[in-house]
XYZ file of C-alpha atoms in Angstrom:
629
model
C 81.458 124.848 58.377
C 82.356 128.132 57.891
C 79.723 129.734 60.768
C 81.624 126.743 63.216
C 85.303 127.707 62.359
C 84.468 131.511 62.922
C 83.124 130.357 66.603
C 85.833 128.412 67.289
C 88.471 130.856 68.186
C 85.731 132.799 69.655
C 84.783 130.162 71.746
C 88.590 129.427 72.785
C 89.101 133.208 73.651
C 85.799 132.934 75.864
C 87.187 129.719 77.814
C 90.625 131.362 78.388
C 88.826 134.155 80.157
C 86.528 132.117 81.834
C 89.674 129.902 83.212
C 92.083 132.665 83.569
C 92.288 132.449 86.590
C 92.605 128.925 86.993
C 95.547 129.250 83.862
C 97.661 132.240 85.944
C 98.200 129.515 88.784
C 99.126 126.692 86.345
C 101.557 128.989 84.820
C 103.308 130.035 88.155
C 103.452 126.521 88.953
C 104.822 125.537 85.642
C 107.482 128.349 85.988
C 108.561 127.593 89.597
C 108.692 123.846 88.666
C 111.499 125.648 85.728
C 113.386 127.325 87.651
C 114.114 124.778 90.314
C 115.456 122.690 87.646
C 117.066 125.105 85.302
C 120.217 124.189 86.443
C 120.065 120.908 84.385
C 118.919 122.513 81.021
C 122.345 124.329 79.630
C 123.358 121.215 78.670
C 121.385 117.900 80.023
C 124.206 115.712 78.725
C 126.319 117.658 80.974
C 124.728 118.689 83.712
C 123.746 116.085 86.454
C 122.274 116.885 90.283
C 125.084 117.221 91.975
C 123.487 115.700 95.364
C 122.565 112.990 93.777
C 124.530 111.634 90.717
C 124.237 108.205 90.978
C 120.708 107.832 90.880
C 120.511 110.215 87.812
C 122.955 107.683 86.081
C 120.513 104.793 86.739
C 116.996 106.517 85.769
C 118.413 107.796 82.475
C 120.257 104.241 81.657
C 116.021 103.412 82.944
C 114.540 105.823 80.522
C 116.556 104.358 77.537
C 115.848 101.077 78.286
C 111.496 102.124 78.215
C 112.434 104.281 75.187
C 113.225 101.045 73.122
C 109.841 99.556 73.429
C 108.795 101.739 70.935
C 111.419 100.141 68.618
C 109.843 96.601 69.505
C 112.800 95.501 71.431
C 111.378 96.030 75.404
C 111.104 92.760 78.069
C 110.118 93.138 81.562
C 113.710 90.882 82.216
C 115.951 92.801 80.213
C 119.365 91.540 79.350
C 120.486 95.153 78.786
C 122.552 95.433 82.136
C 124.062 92.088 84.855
C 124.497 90.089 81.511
C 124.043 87.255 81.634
C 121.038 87.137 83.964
C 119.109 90.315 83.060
C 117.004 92.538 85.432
C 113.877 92.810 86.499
C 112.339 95.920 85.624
C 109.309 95.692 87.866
C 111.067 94.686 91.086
C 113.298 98.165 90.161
C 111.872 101.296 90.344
C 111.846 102.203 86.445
C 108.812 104.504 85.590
C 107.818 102.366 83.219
C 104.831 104.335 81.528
C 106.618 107.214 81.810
C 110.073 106.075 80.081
C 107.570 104.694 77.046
C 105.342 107.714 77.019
C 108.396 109.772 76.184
C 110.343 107.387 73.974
C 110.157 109.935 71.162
C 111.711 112.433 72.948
C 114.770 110.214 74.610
C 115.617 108.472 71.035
C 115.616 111.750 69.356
C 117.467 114.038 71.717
C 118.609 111.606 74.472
C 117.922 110.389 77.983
C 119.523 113.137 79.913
C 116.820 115.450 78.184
C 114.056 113.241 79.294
C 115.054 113.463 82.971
C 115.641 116.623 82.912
C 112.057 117.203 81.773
C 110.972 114.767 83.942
C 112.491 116.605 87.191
C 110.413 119.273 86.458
C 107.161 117.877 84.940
C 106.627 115.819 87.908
C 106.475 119.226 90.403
C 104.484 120.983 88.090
C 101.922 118.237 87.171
C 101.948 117.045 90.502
C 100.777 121.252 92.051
C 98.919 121.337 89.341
C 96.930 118.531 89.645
C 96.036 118.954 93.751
C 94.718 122.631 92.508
C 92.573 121.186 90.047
C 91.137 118.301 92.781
C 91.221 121.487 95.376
C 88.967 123.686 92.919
C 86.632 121.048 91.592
C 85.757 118.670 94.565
C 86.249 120.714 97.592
C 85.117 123.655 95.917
C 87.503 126.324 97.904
C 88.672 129.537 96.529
C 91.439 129.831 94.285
C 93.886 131.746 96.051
C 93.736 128.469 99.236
C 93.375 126.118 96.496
C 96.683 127.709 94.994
C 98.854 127.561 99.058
C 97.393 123.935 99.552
C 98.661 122.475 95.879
C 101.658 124.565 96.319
C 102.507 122.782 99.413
C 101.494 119.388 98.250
C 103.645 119.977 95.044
C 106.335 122.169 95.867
C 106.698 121.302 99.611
C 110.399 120.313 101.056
C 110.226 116.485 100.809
C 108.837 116.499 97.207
C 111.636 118.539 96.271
C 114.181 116.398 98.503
C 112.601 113.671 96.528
C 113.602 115.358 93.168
C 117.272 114.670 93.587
C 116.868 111.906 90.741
C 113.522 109.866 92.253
C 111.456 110.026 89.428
C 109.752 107.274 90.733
C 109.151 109.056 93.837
C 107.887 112.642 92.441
C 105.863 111.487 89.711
C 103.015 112.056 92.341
C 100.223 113.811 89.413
C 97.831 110.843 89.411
C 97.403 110.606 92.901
C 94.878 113.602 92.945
C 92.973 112.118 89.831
C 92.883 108.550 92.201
C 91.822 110.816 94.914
C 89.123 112.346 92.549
C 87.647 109.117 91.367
C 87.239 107.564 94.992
C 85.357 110.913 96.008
C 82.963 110.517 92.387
C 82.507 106.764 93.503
C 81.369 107.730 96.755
C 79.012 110.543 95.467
C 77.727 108.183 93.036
C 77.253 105.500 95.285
C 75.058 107.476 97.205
C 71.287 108.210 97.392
C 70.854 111.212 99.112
C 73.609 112.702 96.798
C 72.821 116.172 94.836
C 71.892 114.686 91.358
C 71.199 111.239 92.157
C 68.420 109.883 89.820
C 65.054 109.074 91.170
C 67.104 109.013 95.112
C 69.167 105.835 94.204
C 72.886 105.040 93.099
C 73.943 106.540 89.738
C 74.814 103.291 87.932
C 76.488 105.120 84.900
C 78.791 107.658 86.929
C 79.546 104.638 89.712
C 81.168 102.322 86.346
C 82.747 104.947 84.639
C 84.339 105.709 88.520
C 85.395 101.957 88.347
C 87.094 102.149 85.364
C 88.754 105.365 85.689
C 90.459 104.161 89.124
C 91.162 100.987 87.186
C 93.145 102.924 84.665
C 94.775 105.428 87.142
C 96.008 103.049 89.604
C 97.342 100.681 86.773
C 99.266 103.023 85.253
C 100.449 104.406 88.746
C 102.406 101.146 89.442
C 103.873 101.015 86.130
C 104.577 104.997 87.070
C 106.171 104.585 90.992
C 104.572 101.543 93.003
C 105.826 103.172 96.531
C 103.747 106.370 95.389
C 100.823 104.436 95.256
C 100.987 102.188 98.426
C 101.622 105.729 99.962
C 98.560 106.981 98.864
C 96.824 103.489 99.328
C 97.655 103.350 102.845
C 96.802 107.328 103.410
C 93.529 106.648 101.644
C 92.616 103.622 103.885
C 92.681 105.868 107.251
C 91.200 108.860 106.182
C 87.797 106.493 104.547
C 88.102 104.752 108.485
C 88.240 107.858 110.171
C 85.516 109.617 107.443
C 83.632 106.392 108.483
C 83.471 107.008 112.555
C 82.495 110.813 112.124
C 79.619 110.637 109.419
C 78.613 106.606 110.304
C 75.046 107.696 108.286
C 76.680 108.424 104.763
C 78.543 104.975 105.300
C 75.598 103.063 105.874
C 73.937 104.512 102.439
C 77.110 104.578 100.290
C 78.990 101.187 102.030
C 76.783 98.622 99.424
C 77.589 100.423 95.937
C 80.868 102.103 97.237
C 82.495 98.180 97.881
C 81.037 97.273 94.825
C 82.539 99.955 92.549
C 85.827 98.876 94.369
C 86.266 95.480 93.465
C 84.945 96.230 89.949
C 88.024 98.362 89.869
C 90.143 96.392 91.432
C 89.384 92.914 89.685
C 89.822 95.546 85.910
C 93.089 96.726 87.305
C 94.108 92.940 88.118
C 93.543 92.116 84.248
C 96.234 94.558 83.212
C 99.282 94.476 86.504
C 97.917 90.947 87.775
C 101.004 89.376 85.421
C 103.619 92.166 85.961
C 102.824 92.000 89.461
C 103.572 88.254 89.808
C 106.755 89.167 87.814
C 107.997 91.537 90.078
C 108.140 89.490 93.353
C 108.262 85.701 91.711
C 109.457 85.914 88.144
C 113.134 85.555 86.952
C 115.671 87.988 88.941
C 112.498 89.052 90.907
C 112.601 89.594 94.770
C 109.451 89.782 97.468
C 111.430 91.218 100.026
C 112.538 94.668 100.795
C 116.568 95.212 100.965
C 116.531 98.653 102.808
C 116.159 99.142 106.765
C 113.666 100.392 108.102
C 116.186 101.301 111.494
C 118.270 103.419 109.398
C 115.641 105.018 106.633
C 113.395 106.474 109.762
C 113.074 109.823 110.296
C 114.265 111.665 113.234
C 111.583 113.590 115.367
C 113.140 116.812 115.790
C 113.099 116.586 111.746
C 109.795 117.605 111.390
C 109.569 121.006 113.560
C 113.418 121.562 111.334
C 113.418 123.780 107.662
C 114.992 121.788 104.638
C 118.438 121.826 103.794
C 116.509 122.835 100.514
C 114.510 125.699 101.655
C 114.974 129.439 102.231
C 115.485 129.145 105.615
C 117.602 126.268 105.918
C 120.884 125.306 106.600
C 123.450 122.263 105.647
C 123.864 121.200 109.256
C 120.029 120.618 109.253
C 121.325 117.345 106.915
C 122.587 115.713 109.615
C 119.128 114.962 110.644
C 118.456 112.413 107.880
C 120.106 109.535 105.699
C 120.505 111.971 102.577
C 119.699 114.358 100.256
C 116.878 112.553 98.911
C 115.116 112.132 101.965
C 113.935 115.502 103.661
C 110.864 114.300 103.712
C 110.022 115.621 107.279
C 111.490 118.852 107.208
C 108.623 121.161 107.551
C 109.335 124.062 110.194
C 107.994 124.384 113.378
C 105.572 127.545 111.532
C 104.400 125.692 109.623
C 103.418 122.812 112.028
C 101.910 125.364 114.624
C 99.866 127.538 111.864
C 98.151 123.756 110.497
C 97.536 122.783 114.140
C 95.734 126.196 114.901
C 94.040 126.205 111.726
C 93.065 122.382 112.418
C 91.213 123.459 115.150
C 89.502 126.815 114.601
C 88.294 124.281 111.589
C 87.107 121.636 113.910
C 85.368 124.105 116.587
C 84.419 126.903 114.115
C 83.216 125.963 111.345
C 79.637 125.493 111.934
C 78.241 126.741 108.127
C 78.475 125.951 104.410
C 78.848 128.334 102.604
C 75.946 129.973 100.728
C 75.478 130.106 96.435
C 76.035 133.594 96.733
C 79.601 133.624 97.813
C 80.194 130.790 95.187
C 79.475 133.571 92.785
C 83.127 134.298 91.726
C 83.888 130.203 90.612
C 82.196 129.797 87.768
C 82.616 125.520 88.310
C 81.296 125.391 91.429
C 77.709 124.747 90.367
C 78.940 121.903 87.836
C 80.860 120.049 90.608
C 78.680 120.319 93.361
C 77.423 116.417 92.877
C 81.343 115.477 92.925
C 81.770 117.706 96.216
C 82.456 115.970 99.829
C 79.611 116.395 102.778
C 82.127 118.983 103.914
C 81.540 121.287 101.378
C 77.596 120.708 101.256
C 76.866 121.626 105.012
C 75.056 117.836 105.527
C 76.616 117.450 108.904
C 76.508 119.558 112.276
C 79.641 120.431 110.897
C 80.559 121.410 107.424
C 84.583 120.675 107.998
C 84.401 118.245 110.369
C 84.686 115.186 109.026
C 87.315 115.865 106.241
C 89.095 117.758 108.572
C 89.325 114.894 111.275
C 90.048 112.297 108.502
C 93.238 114.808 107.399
C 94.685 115.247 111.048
C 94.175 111.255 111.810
C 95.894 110.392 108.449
C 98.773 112.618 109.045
C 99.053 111.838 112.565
C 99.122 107.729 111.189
C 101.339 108.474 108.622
C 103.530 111.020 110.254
C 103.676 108.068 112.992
C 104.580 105.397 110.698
C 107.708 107.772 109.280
C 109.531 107.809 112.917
C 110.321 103.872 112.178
C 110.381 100.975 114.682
C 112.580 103.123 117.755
C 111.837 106.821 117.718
C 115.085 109.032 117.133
C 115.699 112.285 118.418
C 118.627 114.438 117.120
C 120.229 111.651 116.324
C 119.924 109.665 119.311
C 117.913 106.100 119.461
C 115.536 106.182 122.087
C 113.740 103.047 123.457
C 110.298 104.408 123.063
C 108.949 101.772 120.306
C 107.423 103.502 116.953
C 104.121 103.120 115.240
C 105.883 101.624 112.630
C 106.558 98.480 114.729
C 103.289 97.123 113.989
C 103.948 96.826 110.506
C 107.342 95.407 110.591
C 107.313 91.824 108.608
C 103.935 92.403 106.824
C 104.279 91.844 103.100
C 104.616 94.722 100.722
C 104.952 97.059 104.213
C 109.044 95.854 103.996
C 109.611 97.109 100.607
C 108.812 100.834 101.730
C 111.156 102.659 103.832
C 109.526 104.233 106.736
C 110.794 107.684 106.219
C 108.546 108.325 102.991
C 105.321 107.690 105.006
C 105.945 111.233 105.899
C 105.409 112.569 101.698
C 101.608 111.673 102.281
C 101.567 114.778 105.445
C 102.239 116.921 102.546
C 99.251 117.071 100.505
C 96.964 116.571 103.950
C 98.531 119.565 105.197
C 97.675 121.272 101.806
C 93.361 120.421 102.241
C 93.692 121.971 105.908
C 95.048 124.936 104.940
C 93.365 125.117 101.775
C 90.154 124.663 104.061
C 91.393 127.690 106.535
C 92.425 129.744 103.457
C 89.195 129.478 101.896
C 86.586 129.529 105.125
C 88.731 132.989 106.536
C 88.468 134.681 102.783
C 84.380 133.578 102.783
C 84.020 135.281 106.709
C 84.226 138.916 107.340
C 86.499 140.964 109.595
C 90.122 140.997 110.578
C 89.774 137.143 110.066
C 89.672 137.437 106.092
C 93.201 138.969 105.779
C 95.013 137.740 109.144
C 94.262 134.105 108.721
C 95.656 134.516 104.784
C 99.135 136.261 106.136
C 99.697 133.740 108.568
C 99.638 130.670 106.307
C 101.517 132.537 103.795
C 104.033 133.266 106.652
C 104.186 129.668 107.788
C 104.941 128.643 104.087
C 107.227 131.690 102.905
C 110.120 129.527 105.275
C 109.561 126.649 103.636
C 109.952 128.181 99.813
C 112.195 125.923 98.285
C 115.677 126.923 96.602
C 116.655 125.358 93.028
C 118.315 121.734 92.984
C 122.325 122.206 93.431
C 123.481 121.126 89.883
C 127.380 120.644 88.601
C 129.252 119.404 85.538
C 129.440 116.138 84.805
C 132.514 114.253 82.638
C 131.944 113.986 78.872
C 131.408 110.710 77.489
C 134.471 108.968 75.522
C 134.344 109.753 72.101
C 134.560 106.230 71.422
C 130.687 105.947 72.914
C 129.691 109.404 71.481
C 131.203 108.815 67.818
C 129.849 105.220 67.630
C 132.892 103.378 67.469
C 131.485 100.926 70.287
C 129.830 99.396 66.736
C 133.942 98.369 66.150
C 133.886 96.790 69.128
C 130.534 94.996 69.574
C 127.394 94.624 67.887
C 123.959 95.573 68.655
C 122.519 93.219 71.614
C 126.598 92.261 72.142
C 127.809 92.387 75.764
C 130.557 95.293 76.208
C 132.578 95.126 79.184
C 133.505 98.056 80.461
C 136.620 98.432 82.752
C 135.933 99.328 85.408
C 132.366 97.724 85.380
C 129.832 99.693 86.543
C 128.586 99.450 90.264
C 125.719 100.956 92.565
C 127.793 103.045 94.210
C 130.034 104.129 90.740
C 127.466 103.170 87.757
C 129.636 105.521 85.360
C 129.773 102.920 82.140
C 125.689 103.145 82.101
C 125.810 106.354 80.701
C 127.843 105.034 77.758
C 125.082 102.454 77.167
C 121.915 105.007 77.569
C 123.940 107.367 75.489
C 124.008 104.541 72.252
C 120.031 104.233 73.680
C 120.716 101.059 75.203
C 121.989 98.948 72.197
C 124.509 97.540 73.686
C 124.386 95.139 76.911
C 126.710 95.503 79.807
C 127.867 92.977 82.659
C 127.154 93.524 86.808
C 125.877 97.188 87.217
C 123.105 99.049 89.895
C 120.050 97.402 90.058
C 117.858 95.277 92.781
C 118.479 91.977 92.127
C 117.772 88.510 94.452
C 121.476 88.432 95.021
C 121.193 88.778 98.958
C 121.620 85.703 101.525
C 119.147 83.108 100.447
C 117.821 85.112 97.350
C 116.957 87.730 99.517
C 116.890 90.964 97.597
C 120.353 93.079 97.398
C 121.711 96.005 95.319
C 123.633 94.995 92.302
C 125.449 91.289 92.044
C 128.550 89.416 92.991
C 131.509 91.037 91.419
C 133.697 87.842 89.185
C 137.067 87.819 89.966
C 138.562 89.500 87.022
C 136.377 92.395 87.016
C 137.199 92.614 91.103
C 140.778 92.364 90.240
C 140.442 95.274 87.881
C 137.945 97.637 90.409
C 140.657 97.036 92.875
C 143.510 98.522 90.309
C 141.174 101.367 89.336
C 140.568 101.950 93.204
C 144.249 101.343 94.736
C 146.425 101.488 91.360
C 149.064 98.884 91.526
C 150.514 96.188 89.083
C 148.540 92.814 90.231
C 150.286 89.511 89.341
C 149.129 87.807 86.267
C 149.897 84.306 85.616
C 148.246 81.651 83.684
C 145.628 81.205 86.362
C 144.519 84.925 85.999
C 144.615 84.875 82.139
C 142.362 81.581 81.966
C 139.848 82.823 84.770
C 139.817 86.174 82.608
C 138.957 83.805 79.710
C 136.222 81.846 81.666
C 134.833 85.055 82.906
C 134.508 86.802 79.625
C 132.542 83.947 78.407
C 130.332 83.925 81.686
C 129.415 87.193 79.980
C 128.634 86.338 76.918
C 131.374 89.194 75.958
C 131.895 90.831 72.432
C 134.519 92.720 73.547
C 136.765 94.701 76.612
C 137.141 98.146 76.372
C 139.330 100.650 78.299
C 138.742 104.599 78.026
C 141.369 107.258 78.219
C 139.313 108.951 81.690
C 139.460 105.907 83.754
C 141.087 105.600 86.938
C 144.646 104.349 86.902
C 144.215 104.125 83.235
C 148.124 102.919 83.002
C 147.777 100.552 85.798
C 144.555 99.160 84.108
C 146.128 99.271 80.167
C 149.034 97.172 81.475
C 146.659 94.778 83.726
C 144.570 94.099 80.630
C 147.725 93.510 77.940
C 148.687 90.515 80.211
C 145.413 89.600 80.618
C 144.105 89.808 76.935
C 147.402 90.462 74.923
C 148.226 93.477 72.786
C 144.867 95.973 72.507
C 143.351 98.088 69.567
C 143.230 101.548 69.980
C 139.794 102.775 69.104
C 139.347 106.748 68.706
C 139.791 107.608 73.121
C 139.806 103.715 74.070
C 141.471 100.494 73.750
C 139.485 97.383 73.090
C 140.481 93.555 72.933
C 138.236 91.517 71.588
C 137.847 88.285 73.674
């Protein structure tokens, strides 16, 4: 025991230098991913993205809701916000696995501290994890490997996408998906390097199965739209793979279908229920409430640089629906360097590279089993195939982004888009058009990953010039850290605890005003007591549109309109009996413990006097008054 405990830091020293390499790019990612967020981490409670409030109100009120699973008090229709008829946290995008993964961390030092380390794991983990799938499968050189996952990690609509879309960023299992279809195939097939006795590997084709099984489970219960995304993306590229190497389909089609449905019946047994809950349980919707004429991206978008990048400018903004959604903003550099470099790969590259120049990756003998035909030279041309599958796939999906009439500069055209064809499918109306563009990211990040690596393995001017160029293309594109501002403190009625005066644990509080989708304020009072308290109306998808149809947030009663109204407009309102006994009947609708009114609300007079004639003399409660009703 002794003899193994003296190796063991020896043998930990010996795989940090071995991976050094691998560790210096991790840790650049993990820093950039820091400093784009940094402006949130002064003070979480009291810092919020400041292009994109709203939407940080609902995924922390999100996180505190998954944090109380781990307190034995979690439903998938929770009655913790539209009391009395609860929400469904599958047909809302809630991040599910990751709000329960980091429970600990939001019940001991609060929600705002798990978004904030959210907003950054999600770049980091997401860069990080392309490297690793560059390095290991394709087998290129660290330094292309390094541009490609910085791109498909760091790139301008992932970051757009960081203004509070957890659901949307959270991207890091995508690559590991990737990974396991790519080990299925190579398993699947007979000819592969390491095959046993030239037939299927059995063993490495299950343990494929289940590890997409896992991945894409825990991927819906992570960001749904992230997978169909990658789904869809996946789908070409295997089509297009197909038509330009039709010989490894025909020897990989038999096992590579089977492995599928093993993983796809094994990922039924654990989302087959929640699935069914999302689009027909209680509160649960099956249509999409978003459209897909509005969230389309403009053309001229895509040759334009981020608002959010070195080289861009606000009036760039105009281009899009919001912040959120610079999803196609990649530079016209940036475009023309991946189309060269998409075809000097599709003309020129006409070897695989030899051992020899493998010499200086020290995995590249251990993955070459798990590597694509591209990277073992089994075709006329090495590239070729992955190549064509990337620029089909981004062509589809960059297609699909423009929406059903193409825009350009802000003007409709009547030229009909791609995206036409998918209009009224199932599922397809759920996803807004615009975020087919996040899947050109990471395609653009294999090409020039794949240019990167074949100029630094050729001689010449080639192995420098090729290098500066793609670094020249990106260096507009760098991204600048998320705008951040101050955000109101809480009442010390919420922070102190003396909502317990006022309501019990699982009690309805009614907050005035109640929260809405487009001011969801009171749900930070009820993720800062970690959800303990319900609340009526709020932001949330709910089947509250004509016919069921899904629509954001609910029907507003008429006392708590009345009172939105006076917080809006000020203004004394009548009250007579008729407004007193629908205030009564609308409390109880509720299920209310209690009404509470906070020193920092709007019209705070207007509202104090509203409520006396409403509810009679109040209690004043540390920064609040309260009537019990």
């Amino acid at each position: 025991m002794v003899t193994a405990a003296r190796k063991s830091p020896a043998a930990l020293v010996a795989g940090v230098r071995r991976h050094r390499a691998d560790l210096v790019v991790i840790g650049i990612f993990v820093l950039l991913a820091g400093w784009l967020t940094h402006g949130l981490w002064p003070d979480p409670a009291r810092r919020v993205l400041a292009l994109n409030p709203e939407d940080q109100a609902l995924y922390e009120w999100f996180l505190a809701v998954d944090a109380r699973a781990l307190l034995g008090d979690f439903s998938l229709l929770t009655e913790k916000l539209n009391a009395p008829d609860g929400v469904n946290l599958m047909t809302n995008t809630t991040v599910i696995a990751l709000g329960v993964l980091l429970a600990p961390v939001t019940l001991v030092f609060g929600a705002p501290v798990t978004f904030a380390l959210l907003a950054g794991a999600n770049l980091a983990g997401t860069a990080v994890a392309w490297y690793l799938l560059f390095t290991r499968t394709t087998g290129v050189r660290r330094l292309a490997a390094a541009l490609g996952a910085g791109l498909a990690g760091f790139g301008p609509g992932i970051l757009s996408q960081s203004n509070s879309h957890l659901h949307m960023t959270a991207q890091w299992l995508v690559p590991v998906i990737v990974w396991l279809v790519v080990r299925l195939v190579r398993a699947a097939d007979p000819a592969a390097d390491g095959s046993r006795d030239g037939g299927v590997d059995r063993r490495r084709m299950i343990t494929s199965s289940l590890g997409l099984a896992a991945a894409v489970s825990a991927q819906i219960f992570i960001g749904e739209e992230v997978l169909f995304l990658a789904a869809v993306t996946l789908i070409v590229m295997t089509l297009t793979y197909a038509v330009a190497d039709r010989a490894l389909v025909r020897r990989v089609l038999p096992g590579f279908a089977g492995g599928l449905l093993l993983a796809a019946g094994l990922s039924l047994m654990v989302v087959g229920y929640p699935l069914w809950f999302q689009f027909a349980g209680p509160q649960g919707v099956a249509d999409g409430m978003f459209s897909p004429y509005y969230f389309s991206a403009d053309l001229s978008s895509w040759w334009t640089f981020s608002p959010l990048s070195v080289a861009g400018s606000a009036e760039a903004a105009g281009l899009t629906t919001g912040p959120a959604e610079y999803n196609t903003f990649l530079g016209w550099p940036l475009l023309v360097v991946a189309l060269a470099g998409t075809g000097w790969l599709l003309t020129g590259a006409r070897r695989t590279p030899a051992p020899a120049e493998e010499a200086d990756q020290p995995h590249a003998q251990a993955t070459t089993a798990e590597r694509p035909d591209a990277q073992r030279g089994s075709g006329r041309c090495g590239y070729r195939p992955l190549v064509l599958a990337c620029l089909v796939s981004a062509l589809v999906m960059g297609g699909l982004s423009l929406g059903p009439d193409v825009v350009v500069a802000g003007d409709r055209s009547t030229v009909p888009g791609p995206y036409r064809l998918l209009m009224g499918l199932p599922v397809v109306d759920g996803a807004l058009p615009m975020r087919f563009a996040l899947a050109v990211l990471p395609l653009l990040g294999v090409v020039l990953a794949l240019v990167v690596d074949r100029a630094l393995r050729g001689g010449g001017p080639t192995r420098w010039i090729v290098p500066v160029a793609v670094a020249a293309a990106l260096l507009p594109t760098l991204p600048t850290p998320l705008p951040t501002a101050e955000r109101p403190a809480l009442p010390e009625f919420i922070t102190g605890g003396h909502w317990r005066e006022c309501v019990s644990p699982g009690g309805v509080l009614v907050p005035v005003p109640a929260p809405t989708p487009k001011e969801p304020w009171p749900m930070r009072w009820a993720t800062a007591a970690d959800a303990e308290f319900r609340l009526p109306e709020g932001f949330f998808i709910g089947p509250y549109g004509k016919g069921g149809t899904a629509a954001m947030g609910t029907f507003k009663q008429p006392t708590s309109a009345m009172l939105a109204r006076v917080a809006r407009e000020g203004g004394s309102p009548a009250i007579g009996d008729a407004q007193r006994r629908q205030a009564a009947r609308d409390a109880a609708f509720w299920g209310a413990s209690c009404v509470v009114l906070t020193e920092d609300a709007p019209h705070v007079g207007n509202l104090l006097a509203t409520l006396q004639q409403l509810y009679g003399p109040p209690r004043r409660v540390a920064d609040a008054w309260i009537w019990r009703v």
